[in-house]
PDB file of C-alpha atoms in Angstrom:
ATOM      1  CA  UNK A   1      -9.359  13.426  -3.970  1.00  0.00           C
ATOM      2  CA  UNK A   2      -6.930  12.875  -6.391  1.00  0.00           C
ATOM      3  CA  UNK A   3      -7.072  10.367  -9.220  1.00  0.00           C
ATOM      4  CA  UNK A   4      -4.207   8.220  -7.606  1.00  0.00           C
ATOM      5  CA  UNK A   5      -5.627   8.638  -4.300  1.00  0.00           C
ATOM      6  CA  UNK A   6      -9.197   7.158  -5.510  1.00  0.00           C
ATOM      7  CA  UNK A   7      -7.281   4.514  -7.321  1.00  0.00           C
ATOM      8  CA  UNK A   8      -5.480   4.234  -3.690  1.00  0.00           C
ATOM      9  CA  UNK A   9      -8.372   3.981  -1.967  1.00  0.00           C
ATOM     10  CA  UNK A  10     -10.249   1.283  -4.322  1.00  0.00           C
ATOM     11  CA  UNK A  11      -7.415  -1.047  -4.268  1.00  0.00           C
ATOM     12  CA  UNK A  12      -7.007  -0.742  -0.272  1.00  0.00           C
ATOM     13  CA  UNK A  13     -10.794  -1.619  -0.119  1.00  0.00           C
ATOM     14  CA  UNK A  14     -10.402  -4.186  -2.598  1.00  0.00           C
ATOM     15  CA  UNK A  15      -7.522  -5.944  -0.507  1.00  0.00           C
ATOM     16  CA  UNK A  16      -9.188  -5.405   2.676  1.00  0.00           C
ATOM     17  CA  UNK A  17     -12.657  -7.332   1.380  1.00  0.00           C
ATOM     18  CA  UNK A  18     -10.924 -10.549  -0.363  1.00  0.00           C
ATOM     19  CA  UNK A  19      -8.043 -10.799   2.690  1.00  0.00           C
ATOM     20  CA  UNK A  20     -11.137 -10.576   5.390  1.00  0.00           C
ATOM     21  CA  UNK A  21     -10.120  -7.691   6.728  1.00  0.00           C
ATOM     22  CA  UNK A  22     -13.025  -6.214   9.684  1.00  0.00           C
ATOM     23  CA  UNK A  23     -14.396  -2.666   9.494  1.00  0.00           C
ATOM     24  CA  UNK A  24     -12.403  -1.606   6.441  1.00  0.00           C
ATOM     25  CA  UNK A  25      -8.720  -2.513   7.769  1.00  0.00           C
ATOM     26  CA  UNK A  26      -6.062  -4.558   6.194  1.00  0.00           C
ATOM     27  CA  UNK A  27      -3.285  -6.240   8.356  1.00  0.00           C
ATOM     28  CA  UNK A  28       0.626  -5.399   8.215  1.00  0.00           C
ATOM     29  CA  UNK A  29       0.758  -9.001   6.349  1.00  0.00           C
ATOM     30  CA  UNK A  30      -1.062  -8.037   3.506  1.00  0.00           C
ATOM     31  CA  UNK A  31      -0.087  -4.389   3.278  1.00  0.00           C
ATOM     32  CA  UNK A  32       3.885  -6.044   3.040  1.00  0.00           C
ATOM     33  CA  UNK A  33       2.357  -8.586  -0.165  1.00  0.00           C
ATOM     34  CA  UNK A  34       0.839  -4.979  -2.146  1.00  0.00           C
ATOM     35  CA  UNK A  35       4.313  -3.404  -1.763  1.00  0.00           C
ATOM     36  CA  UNK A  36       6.168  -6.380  -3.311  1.00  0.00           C
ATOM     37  CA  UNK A  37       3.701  -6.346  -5.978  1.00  0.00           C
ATOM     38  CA  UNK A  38       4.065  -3.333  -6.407  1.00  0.00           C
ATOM     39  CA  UNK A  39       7.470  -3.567  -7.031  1.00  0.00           C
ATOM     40  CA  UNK A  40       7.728  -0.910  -3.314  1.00  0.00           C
ATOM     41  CA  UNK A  41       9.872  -3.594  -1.509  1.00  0.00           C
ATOM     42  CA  UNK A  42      12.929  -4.121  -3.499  1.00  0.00           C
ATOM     43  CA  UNK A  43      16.267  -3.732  -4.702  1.00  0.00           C
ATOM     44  CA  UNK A  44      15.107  -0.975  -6.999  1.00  0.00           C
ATOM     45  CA  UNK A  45      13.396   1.280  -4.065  1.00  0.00           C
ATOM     46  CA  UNK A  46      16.088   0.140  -1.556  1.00  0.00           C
ATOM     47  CA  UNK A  47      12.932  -0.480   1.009  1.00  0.00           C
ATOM     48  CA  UNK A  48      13.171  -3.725   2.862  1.00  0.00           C
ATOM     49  CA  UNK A  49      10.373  -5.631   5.220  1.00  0.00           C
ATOM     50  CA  UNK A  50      12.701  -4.655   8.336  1.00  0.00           C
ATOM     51  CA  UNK A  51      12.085  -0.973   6.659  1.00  0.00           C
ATOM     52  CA  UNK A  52       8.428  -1.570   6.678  1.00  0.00           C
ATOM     53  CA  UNK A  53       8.353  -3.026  10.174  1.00  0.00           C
ATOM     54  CA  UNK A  54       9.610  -0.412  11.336  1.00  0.00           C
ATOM     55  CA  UNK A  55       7.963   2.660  10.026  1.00  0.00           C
ATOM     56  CA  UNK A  56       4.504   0.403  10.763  1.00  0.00           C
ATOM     57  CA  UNK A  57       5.139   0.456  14.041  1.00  0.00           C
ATOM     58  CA  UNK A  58       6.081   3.660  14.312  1.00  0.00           C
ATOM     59  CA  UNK A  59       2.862   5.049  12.403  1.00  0.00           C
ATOM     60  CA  UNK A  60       0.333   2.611  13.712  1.00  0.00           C
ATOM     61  CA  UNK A  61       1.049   2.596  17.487  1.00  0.00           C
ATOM     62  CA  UNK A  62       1.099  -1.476  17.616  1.00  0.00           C
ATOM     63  CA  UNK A  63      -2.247  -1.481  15.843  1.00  0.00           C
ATOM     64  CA  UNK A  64      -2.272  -5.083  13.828  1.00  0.00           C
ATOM     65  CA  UNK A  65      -4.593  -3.810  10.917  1.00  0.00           C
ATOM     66  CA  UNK A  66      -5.434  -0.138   9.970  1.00  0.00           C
ATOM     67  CA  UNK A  67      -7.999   1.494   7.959  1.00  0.00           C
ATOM     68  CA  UNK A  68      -7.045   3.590   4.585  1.00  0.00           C
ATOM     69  CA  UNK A  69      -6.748   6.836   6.881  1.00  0.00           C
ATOM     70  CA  UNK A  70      -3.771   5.118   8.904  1.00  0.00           C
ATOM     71  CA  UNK A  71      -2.422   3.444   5.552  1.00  0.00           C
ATOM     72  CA  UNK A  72      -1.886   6.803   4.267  1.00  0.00           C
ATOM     73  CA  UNK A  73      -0.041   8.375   7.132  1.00  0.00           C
ATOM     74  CA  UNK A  74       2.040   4.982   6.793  1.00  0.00           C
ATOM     75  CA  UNK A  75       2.985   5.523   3.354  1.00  0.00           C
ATOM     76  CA  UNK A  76       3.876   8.834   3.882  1.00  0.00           C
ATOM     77  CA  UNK A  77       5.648   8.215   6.668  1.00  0.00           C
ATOM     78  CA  UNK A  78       7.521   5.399   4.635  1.00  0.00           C
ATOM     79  CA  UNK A  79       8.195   7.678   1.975  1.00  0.00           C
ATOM     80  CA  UNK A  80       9.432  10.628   4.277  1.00  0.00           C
ATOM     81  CA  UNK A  81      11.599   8.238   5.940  1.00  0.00           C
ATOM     82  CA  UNK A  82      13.099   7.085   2.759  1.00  0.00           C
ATOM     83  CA  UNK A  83      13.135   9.715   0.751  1.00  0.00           C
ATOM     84  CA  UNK A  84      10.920   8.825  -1.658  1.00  0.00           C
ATOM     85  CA  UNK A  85       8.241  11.003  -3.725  1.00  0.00           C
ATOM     86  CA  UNK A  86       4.870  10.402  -1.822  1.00  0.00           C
ATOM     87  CA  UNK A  87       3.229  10.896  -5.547  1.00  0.00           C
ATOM     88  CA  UNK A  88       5.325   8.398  -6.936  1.00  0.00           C
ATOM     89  CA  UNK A  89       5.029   5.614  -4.067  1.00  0.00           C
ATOM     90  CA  UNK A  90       0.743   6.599  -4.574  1.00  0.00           C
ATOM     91  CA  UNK A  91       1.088   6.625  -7.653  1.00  0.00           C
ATOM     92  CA  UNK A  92       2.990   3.015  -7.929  1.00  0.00           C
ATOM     93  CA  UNK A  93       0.332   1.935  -5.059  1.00  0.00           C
ATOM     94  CA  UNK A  94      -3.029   2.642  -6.774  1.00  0.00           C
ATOM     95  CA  UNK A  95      -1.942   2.748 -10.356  1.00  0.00           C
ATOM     96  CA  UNK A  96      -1.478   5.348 -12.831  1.00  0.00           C
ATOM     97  CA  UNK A  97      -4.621   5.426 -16.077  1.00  0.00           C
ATOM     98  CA  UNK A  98      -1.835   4.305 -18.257  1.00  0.00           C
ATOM     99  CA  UNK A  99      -1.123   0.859 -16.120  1.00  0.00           C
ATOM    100  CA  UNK A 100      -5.260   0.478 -15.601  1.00  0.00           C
ATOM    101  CA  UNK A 101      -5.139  -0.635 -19.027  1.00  0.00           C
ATOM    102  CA  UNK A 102      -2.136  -3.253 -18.512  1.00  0.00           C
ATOM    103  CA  UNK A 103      -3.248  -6.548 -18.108  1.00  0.00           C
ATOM    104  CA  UNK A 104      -3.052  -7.261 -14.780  1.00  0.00           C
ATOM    105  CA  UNK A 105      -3.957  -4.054 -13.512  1.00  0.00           C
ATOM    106  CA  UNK A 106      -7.217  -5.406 -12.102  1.00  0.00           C
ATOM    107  CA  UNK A 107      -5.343  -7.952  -9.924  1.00  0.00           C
ATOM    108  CA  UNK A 108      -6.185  -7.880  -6.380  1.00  0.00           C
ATOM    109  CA  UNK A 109      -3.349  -6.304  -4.416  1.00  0.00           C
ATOM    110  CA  UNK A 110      -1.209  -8.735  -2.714  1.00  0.00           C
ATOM    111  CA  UNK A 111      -2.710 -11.649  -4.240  1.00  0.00           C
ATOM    112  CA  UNK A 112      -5.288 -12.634  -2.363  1.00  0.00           C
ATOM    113  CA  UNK A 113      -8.425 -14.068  -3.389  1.00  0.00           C
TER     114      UNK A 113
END
């Protein structure tokens, strides 16, 4: 596993415990909240909420939370569909060393607490 992918994976966990997500899943809700944070919804990316509605749904099959295996088929699917640099969008998602040492960078994604 790659350094961004553990990264990945720690913050998914992370926002799965402190939203009360069950067996290791987070919900669509809180997925949407670590993309804005992340700056992944935006102007800048061009993605929008519809855009991560829809590739969601596509991905998940109507599932209302998924577990990190599902999350990364999502993002990839998000990033195929957009034509975006899976790396980058992983990278952006679990933080690169340099940002670990941001302030901030220990927030929990999507704000919850």
């Amino acid at each position: 596993m790659s350094t961004s992918d553990k990264g990945l994976q720690a913050k998914f966990d992370l926002l799965s415990k402190s939203s009360g997500g069950k067996d290791g899943k987070v919900s669509l809700e809180n997925i949407k909240k670590w993309l804005m944070q992340a700056g992944v919804i935006g102007k800048d990316t061009g993605i929008t909420d519809s855009d991560v509605d829809s590739v969601f749904s596509k991905s998940t099959k109507d599932k209302k939370e998924i577990d990190f295996a599902e999350f990364k088929e999502f993002i990839s699917a998000l990033a195929g569909e957009k034509g975006m640099n899976l790396k980058d969008l992983t990278e952006k998602l679990g933080g690169k060393k340099s940002e670990e040492k941001e302030e901030g960078a220990g927030k929990v994604p999507g704000g919850c607490k």
